[in-house]
XYZ file of C-alpha atoms in Angstrom:
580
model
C 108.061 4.083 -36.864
C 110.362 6.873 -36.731
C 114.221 6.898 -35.833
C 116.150 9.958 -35.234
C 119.524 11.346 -34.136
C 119.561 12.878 -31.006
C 121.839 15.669 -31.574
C 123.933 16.360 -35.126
C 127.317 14.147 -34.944
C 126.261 11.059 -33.241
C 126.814 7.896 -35.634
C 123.560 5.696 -33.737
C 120.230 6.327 -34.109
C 118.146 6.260 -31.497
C 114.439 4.229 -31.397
C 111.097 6.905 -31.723
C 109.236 4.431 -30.196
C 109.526 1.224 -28.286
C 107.709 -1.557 -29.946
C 108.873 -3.064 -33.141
C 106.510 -3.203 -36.742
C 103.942 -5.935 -36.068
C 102.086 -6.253 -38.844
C 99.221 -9.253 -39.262
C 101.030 -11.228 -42.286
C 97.327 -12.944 -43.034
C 94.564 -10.084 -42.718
C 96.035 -6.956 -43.697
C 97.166 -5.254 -47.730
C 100.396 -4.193 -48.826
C 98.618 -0.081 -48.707
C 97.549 -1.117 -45.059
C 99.552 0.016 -42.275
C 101.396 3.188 -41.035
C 104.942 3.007 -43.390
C 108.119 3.361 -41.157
C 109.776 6.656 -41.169
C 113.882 6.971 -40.843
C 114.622 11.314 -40.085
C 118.712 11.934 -40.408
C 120.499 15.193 -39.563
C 124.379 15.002 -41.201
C 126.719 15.393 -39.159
C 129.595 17.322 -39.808
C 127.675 20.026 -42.205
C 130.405 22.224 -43.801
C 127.739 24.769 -45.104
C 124.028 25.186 -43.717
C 121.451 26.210 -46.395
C 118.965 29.154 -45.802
C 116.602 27.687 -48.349
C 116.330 26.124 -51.083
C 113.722 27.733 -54.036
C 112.230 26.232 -57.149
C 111.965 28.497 -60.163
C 110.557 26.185 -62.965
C 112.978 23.905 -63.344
C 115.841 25.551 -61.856
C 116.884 24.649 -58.399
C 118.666 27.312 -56.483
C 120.146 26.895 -52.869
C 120.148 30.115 -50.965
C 123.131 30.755 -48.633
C 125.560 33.521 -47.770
C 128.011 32.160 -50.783
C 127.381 32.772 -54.311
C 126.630 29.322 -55.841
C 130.138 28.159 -58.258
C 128.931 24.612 -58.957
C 125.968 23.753 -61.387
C 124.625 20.260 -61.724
C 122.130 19.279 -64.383
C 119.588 16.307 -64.099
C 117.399 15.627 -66.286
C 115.237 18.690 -67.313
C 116.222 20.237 -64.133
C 119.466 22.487 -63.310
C 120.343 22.849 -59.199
C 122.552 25.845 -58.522
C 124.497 24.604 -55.856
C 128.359 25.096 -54.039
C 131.258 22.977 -54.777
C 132.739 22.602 -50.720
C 129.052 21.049 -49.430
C 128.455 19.328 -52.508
C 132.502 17.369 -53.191
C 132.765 16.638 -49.264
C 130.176 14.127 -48.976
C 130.457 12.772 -53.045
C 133.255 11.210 -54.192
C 132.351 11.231 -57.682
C 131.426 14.582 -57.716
C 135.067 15.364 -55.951
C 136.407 13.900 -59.015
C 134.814 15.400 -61.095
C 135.725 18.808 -60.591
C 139.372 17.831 -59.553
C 139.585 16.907 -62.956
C 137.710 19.871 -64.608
C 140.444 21.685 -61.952
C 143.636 20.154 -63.033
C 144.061 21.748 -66.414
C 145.520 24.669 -65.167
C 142.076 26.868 -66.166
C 140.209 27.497 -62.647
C 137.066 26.985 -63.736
C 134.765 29.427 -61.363
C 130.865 28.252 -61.809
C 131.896 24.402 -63.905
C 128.804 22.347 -64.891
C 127.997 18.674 -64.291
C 125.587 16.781 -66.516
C 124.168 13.525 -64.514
C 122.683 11.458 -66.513
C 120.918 8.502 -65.537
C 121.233 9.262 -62.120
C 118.484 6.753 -60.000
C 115.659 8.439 -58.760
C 115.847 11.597 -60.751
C 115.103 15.153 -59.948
C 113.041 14.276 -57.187
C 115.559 11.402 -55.448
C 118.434 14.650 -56.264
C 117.046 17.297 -54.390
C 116.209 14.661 -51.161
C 121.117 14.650 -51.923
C 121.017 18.176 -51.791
C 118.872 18.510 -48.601
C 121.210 16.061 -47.178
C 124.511 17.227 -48.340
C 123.763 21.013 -46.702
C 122.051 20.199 -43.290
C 118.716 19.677 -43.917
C 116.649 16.841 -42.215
C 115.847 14.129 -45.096
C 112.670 11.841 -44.111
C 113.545 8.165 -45.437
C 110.331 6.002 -46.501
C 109.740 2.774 -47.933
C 108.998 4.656 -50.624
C 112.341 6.456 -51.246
C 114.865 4.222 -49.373
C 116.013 2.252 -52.403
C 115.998 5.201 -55.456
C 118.541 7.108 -52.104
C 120.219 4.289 -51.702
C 120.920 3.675 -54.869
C 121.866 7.136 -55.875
C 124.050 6.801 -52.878
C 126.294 4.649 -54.512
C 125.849 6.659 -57.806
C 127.460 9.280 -56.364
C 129.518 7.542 -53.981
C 128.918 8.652 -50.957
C 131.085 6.604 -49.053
C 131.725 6.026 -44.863
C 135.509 6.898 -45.188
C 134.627 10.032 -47.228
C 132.734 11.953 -43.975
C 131.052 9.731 -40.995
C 127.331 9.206 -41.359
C 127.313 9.995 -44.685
C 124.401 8.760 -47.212
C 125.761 5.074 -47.955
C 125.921 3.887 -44.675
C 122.610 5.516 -43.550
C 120.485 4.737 -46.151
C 122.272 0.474 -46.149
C 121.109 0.784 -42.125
C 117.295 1.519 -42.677
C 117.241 -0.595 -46.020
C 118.702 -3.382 -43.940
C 115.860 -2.946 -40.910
C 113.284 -2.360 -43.633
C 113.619 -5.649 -45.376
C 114.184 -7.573 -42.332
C 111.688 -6.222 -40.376
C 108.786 -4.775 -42.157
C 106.382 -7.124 -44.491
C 104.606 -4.562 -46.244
C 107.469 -1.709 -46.674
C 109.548 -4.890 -48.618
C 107.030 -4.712 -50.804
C 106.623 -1.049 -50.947
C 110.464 -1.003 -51.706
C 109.999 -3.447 -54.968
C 107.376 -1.012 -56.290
C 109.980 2.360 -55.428
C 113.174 -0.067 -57.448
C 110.332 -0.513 -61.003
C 112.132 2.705 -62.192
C 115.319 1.505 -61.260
C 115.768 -1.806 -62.491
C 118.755 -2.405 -63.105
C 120.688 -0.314 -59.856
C 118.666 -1.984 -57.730
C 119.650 -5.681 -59.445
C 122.896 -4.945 -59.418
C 122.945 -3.789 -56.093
C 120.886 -7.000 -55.104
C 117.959 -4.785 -53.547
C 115.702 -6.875 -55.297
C 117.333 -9.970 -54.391
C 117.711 -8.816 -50.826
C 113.705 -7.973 -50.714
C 113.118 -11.677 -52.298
C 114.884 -13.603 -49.680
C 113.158 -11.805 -46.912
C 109.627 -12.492 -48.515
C 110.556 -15.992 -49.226
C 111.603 -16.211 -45.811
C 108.656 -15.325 -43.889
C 106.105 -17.177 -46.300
C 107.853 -20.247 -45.560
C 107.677 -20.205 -42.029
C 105.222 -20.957 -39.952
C 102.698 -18.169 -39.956
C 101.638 -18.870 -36.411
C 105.327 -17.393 -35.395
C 104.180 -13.803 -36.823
C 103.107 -11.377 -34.435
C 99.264 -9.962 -34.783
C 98.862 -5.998 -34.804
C 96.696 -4.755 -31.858
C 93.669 -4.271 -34.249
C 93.778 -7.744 -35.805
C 90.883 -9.130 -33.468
C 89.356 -10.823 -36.271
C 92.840 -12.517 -36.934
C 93.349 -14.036 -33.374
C 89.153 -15.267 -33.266
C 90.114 -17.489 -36.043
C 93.186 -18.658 -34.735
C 91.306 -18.765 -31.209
C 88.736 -21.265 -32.867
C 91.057 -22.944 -35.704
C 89.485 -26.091 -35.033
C 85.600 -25.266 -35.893
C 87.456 -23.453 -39.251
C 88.096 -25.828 -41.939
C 89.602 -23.190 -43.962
C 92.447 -21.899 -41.393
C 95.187 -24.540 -42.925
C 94.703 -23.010 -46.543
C 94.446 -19.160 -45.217
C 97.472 -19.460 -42.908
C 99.577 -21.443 -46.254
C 98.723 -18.860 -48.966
C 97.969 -15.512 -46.573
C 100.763 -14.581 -48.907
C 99.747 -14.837 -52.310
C 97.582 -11.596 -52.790
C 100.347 -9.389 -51.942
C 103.131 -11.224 -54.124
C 100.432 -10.665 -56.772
C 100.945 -7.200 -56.801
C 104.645 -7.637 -58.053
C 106.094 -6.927 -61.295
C 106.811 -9.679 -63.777
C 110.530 -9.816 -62.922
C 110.001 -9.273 -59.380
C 108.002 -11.560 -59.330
C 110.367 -14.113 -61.037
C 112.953 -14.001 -58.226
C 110.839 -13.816 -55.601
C 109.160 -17.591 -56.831
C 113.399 -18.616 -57.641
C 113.611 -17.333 -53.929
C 110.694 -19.505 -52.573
C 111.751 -22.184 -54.410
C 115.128 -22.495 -52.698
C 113.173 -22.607 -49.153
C 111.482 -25.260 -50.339
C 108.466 -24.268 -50.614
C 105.605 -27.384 -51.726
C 105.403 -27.046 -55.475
C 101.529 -27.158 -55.281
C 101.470 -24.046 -53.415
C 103.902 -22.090 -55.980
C 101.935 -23.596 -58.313
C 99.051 -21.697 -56.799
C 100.880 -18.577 -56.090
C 101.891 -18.392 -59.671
C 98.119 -19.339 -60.820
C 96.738 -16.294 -58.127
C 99.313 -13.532 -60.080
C 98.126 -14.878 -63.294
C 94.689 -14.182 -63.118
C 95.052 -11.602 -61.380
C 97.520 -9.811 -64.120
C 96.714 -11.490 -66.935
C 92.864 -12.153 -66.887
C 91.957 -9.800 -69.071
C 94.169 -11.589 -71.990
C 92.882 -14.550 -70.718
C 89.548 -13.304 -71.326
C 90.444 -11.715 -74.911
C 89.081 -8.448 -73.974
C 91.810 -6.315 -75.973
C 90.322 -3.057 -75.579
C 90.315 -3.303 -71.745
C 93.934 -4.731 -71.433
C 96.244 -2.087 -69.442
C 98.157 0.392 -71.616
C 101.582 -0.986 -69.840
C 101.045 -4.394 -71.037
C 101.457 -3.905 -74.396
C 101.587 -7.068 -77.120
C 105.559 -7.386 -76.184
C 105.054 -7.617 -72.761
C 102.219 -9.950 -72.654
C 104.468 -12.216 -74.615
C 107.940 -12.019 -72.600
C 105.001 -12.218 -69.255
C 103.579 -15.535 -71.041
C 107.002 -17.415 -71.489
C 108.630 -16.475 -67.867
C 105.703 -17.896 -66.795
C 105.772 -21.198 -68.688
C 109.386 -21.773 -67.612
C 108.590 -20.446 -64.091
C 106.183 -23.355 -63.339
C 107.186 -26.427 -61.242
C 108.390 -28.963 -63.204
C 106.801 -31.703 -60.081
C 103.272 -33.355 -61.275
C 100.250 -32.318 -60.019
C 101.755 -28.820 -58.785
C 99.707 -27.150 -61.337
C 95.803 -27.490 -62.255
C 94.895 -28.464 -65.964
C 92.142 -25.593 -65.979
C 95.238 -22.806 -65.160
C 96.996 -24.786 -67.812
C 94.593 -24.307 -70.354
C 94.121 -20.385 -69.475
C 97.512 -19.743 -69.887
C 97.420 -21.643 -72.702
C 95.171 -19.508 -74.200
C 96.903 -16.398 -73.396
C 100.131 -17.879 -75.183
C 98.325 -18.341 -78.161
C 97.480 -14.841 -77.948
C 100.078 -13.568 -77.506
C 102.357 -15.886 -79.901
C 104.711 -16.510 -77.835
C 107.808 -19.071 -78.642
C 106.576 -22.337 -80.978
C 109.291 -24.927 -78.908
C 107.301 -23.248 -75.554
C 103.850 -23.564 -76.932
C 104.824 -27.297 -77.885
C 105.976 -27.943 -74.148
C 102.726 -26.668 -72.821
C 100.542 -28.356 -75.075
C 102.213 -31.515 -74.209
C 102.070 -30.768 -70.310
C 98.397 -30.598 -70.691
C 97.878 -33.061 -72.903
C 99.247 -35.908 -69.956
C 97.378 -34.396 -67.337
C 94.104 -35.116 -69.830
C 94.546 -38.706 -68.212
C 93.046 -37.416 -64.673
C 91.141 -34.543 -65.789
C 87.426 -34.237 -65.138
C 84.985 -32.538 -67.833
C 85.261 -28.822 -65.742
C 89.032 -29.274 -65.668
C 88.535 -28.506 -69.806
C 86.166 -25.461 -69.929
C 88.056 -22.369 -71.034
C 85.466 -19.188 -71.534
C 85.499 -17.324 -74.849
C 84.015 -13.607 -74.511
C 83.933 -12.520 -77.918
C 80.154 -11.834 -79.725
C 80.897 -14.492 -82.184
C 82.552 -16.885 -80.760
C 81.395 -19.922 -79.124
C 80.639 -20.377 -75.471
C 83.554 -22.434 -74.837
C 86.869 -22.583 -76.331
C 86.804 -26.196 -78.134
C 90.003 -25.537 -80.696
C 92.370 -25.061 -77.696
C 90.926 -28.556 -76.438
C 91.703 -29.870 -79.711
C 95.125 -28.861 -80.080
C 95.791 -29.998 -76.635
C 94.108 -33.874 -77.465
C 95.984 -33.840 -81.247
C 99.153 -33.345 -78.963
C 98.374 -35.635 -76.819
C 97.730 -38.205 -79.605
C 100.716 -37.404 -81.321
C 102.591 -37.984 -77.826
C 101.260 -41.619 -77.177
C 100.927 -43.359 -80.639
C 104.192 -44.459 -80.470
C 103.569 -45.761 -76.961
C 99.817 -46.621 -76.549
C 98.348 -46.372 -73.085
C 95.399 -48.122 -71.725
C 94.592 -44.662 -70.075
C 93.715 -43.082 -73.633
C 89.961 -45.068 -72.825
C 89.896 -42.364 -69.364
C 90.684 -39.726 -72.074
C 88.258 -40.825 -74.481
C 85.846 -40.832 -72.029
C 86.461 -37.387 -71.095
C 86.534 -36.122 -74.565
C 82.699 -37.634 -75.116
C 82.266 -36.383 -72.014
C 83.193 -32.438 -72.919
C 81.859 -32.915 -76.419
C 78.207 -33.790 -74.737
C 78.301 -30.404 -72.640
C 79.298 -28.032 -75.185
C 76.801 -30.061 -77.989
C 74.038 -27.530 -75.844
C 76.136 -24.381 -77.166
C 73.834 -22.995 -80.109
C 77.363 -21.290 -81.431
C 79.329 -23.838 -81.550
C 80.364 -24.996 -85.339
C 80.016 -27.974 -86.705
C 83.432 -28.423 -87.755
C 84.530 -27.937 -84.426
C 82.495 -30.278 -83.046
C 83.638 -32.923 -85.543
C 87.573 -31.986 -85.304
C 87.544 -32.663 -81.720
C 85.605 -35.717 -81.747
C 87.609 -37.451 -84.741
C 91.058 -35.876 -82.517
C 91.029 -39.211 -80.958
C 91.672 -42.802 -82.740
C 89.501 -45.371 -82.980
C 90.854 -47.555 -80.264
C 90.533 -45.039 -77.487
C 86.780 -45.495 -76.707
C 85.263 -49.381 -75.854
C 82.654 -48.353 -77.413
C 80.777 -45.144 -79.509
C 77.624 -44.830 -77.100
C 78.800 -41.661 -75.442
C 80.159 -40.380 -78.767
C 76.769 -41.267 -79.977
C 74.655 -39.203 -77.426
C 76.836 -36.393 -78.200
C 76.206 -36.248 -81.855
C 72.419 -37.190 -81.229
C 72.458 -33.825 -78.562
C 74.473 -31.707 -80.754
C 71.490 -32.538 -83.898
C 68.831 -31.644 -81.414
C 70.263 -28.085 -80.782
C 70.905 -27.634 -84.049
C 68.019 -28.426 -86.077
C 68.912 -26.160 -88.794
C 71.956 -27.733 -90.143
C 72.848 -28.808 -94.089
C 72.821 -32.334 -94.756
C 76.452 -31.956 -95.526
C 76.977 -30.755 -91.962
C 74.963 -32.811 -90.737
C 77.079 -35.963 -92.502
C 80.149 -34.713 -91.207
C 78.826 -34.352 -87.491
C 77.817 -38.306 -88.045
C 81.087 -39.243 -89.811
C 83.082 -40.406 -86.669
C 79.847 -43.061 -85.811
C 80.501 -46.822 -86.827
C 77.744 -49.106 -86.398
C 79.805 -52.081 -85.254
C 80.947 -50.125 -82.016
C 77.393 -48.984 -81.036
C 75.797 -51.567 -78.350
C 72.828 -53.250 -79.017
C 70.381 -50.492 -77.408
C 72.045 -47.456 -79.056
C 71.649 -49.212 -82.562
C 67.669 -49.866 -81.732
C 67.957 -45.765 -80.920
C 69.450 -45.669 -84.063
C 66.890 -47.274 -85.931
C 64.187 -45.067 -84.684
C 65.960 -41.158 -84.801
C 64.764 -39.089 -87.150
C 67.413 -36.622 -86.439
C 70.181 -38.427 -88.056
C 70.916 -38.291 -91.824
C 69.304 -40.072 -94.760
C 72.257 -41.983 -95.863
C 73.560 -43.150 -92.325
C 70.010 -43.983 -91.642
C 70.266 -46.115 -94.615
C 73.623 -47.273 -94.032
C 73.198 -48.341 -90.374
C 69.702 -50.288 -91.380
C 71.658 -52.189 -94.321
C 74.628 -53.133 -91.857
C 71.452 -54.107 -88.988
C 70.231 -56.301 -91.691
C 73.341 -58.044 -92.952
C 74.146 -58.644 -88.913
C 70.528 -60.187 -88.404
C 71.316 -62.367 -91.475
C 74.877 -63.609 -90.156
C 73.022 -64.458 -86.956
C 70.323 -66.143 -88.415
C 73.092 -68.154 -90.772
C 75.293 -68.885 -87.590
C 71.878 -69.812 -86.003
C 70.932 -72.427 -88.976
C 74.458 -73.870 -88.887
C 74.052 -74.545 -85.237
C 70.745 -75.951 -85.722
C 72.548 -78.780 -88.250
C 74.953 -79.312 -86.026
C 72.203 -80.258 -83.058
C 70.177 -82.296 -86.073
C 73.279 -83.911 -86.772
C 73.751 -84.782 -83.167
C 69.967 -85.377 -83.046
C 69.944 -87.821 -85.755
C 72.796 -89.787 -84.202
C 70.994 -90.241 -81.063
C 67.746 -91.464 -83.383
C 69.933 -93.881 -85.371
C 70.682 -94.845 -81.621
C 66.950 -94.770 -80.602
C 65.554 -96.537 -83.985
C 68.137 -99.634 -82.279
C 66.344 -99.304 -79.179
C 62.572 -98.952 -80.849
C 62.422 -95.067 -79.990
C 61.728 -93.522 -83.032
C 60.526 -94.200 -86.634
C 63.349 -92.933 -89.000
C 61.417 -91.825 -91.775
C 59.026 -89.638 -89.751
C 62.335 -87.875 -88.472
C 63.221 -87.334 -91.836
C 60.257 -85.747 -92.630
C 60.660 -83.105 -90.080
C 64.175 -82.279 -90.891
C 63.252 -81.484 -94.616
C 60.516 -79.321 -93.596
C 63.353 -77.524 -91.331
C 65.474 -77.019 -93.959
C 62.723 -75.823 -96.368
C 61.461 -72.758 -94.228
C 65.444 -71.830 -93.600
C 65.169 -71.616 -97.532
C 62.616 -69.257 -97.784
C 64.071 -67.028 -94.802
C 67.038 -66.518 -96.829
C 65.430 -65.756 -99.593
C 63.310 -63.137 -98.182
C 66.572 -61.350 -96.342
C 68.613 -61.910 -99.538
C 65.648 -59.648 -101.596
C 66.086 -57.277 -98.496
C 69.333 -56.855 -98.831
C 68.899 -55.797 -102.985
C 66.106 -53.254 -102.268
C 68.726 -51.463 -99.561
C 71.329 -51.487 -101.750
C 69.310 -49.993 -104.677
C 68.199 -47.081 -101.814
C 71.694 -46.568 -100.850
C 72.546 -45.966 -104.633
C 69.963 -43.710 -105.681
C 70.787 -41.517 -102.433
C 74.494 -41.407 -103.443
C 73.386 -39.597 -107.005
């Protein structure tokens, strides 16, 4: 889109072409699109300049005057005329006024700019302007102009049409009007920072993106080429997909922001009231997509801008960015991030707050929600010490409290410990540190714990007995039902001494049955014997044979407990001789 004056000395542009910017918000990039173009002629040009020649990195304006005013930027030194140059700037007016007033006329003075926005390259765009020539404002160069604008103060009241007011008109259409050229502004204020903060062009571009991702994307107009666009909308009801692609159509092109950028845009969303789960999302989308590469630990590939002090300032703004409401954020992002912070040591009291977030959402996790990649050559498939620290938090957080939920969490944790028992890599003492993370009284029972330990021996055949024994440490026979403990009993894979262990403790339960079983049986005698007495009265039974059969009884429970109580001696002699 272009805008021009129609003749030098009219304030009002006039439109290059009739139809306003519609750009398709859902189906198109930020690089997409032809940029809007703004051409201005100043009005009111005191001194017209033949050309203007580059000799290395001197600048020299060509005109009918010898040049008496020399500015420097940068590496760069413009040779340029005081009466083009001091009508238009009021800064530079002031500036040699004051070099002026000393009573020395000083005929060719020199002004150093430093830290001027935009540069050499935003100057010379001034000096076109300030002597007649046309000046092409883009997306692209809108803001450093702008900017520079007020740098130099190149005000209304100074000349009419002069650079402030000219550049504030396009910026304003720009933002309000364009969806990709706001975003092509944020990249152009990166070198600018702080001008175009304190000049609220980055607050200005935030609004306007919040804006239009809150509303209704149905109220956007399509571009003319966007036929793939309108079929969806045309058949919305056959796509199951439309309601998600029409609420986050949005979140690749945030994405491409810069951290801080990126910050006030989510403040600005925020305010709209935007639904947490989809900022949630938006701020999960820019994560992986800037931060994957840390996520992944691939050092070596991790951009050359995002150096080890930037990926930790990036990993805290992003812990404090995230929406405080529950369920706005997924475990599994949780944990990535997670990872990245620990990376990139970021703050302890931060880390802490993370680690507890996850930790409660362990509650109403499933076993995917947990696995967290490692890429290194010797590291393990899955990352099982950030689940640890995560579950240790989360112990630490409820022990004072206890929850009946800990059982979901206990069955998760068997749960993640049986998939990752198939990892070849994975050590021993990480397998056992995660599953003795959790107290006693947070699983019913130790089945599932059980067939983890029971997969995690088959994988690893090659194990010490001493790693083996720790593996096995968390198992207690008393909370292993009746079918695991017959398992028990016949798997070779376990070690010698809980073999023997688990047998002794089967044995000393068989003989408190049987003994609970004999008592009961003298208690149904006793009642037996009663109802004899009663019988004998009524001629039903001899009392001496009955007698007879309750000694006999009472003799073979003798020689039961004899046998179990020799049992009993020989296990405990084999338990000794494998502790020395």
């Amino acid at each position: 889109m272009e805008y021009r004056f129609a003749n030098p000395g009219h304030d009002k542009p006039t439109l290059g072409r009739k139809s306003l910017d519609r750009e398709n918000l859902i189906c198109q990039s930020i690089s997409g699109g032809k940029p809007n173009r703004f051409v201005i002629f100043p009005a009111n040009v005191s001194m017209v300049a033949e050309a203007i020649e580059r000799r290395n990195q001197d600048w020299i304006v060509r005109t009918k005057f010898t040049s008496d005013l020399i500015i420097q930027v940068g590496d760069s030194t413009f040779f340029l005329h005081k009466i083009p140059m001091v009508s238009r700037s009021v800064y530079l007016n002031r500036l040699v006024f004051q070099r002026n007033s000393n009573g020395k006329r000083d005929t060719s003075p020199k002004i150093q700019l430093d830290n001027l926005p935009g540069g050499t390259k935003t100057f010379e765009l001034l000096v076109r302007f300030c002597y007649g020539w046309k000046v092409d404002l883009t997306a692209t160069n809108i803001a450093p102009l702008y900017c520079a604008s007020h740098f130099l103060e190149m005000r209304e009241d100074l000349e009419p049409g002069n650079l402030m007011s000219e550049t504030e008109a396009f910026l304003s259409f720009l933002i309000l009007t364009s969806w990709k050229d706001t975003f092509r502004i944020f990249k152009s204020c990166e070198s600018i920072s702080a001008w175009a903060k304190e000049l609220e062009i980055v607050k200005r571009c935030s609004e306007a993106i919040a804006w239009k991702a809150c509303s209704n994307s149905k109220a956007f107009s399509f571009g003319e080429d966007d036929a793939e666009c309108l079929n969806i909308l045309a058949n919305a009801d056959q796509n199951s997909k439309l309601d998600d692609r029409l609420d986050n159509w949005w979140f690749e092109d945030v994405s491409c922001l810069r951290i801080d950028h990126f910050i006030e845009v989510i403040h600005a969303i925020k305010s709209k009231g935007m639904k947490s789960e989809l900022v949630g999302s938006c701020i999960a989308h820019w994560s992986a997509k800037r931060l994957s590469r840390i996520t992944f630990g691939l050092d070596q590939l991790t951009p050359k801008h995002m150096n080890k002090q930037l990926q930790r300032v990036t990993t805290e703004c992003l812990i404090k960015l995230l929406p405080v409401e529950e369920n706005s954020v997924s475990c599994n992002f949780l944990l990535h991030l997670l990872k990245v912070a620990l990376t990139a040591k970021i703050n302890s009291e931060l880390l802490n707050m993370l680690e507890r977030r996850i930790g409660f959402l362990l509650e109403q996790c499933r076993v995917p929600d947990l696995l967290v990649k490692n890429f290194g050559d010797n590291d393990s498939v899955y990352d099982v010490g950030i689940i640890i620290r995560v579950v240790e938090s989360y112990v630490s957080s409820v022990s004072s409290n206890p929850t009946p939920k800990i059982f979901a969490v206990g069955r998760l944790v068997d749960g993640y410990l049986t998939l990752v028992a198939r990892d070849e890599t994975l050590p021993a003492k990480s397998f056992q540190s995660l599953a003795e993370a959790l107290p006693k009284d947070a699983r019913y029972c130790d089945d599932s714990l059980y067939r983890a330990v029971d997969m995690y021996l088959k994988i690893h055949p090659s194990l010490t007995d001493e790693e083996r024994l720790s593996v096995c440490r968390s198992l207690e026979y008393h909370r292993l039902s009746q079918e695991a403990r017959e398992h028990v009993m016949k798997n070779d894979r376990l070690p010698l001494k809980i073999m023997t262990q688990f047998m002794l403790l089967e044995q000393v339960n068989m003989t408190r049955s049987m003994t609970a079983s004999g008592s009961n049986y003298g208690r149904r005698k006793a009642q037996a014997i009663i109802r004899v007495s009663k019988g004998l009265e009524n001629g039903w039974m001899n009392r001496k044979e009955e007698i007879k059969i309750m000694k006999k009884e009472v003799d073979n429970m003798k020689v039961q407990l004899n046998e179990l109580l020799m049992c009993k001696l020989k296990l405990q002699r084999q338990v000794k001789i494998c502790i020395n």
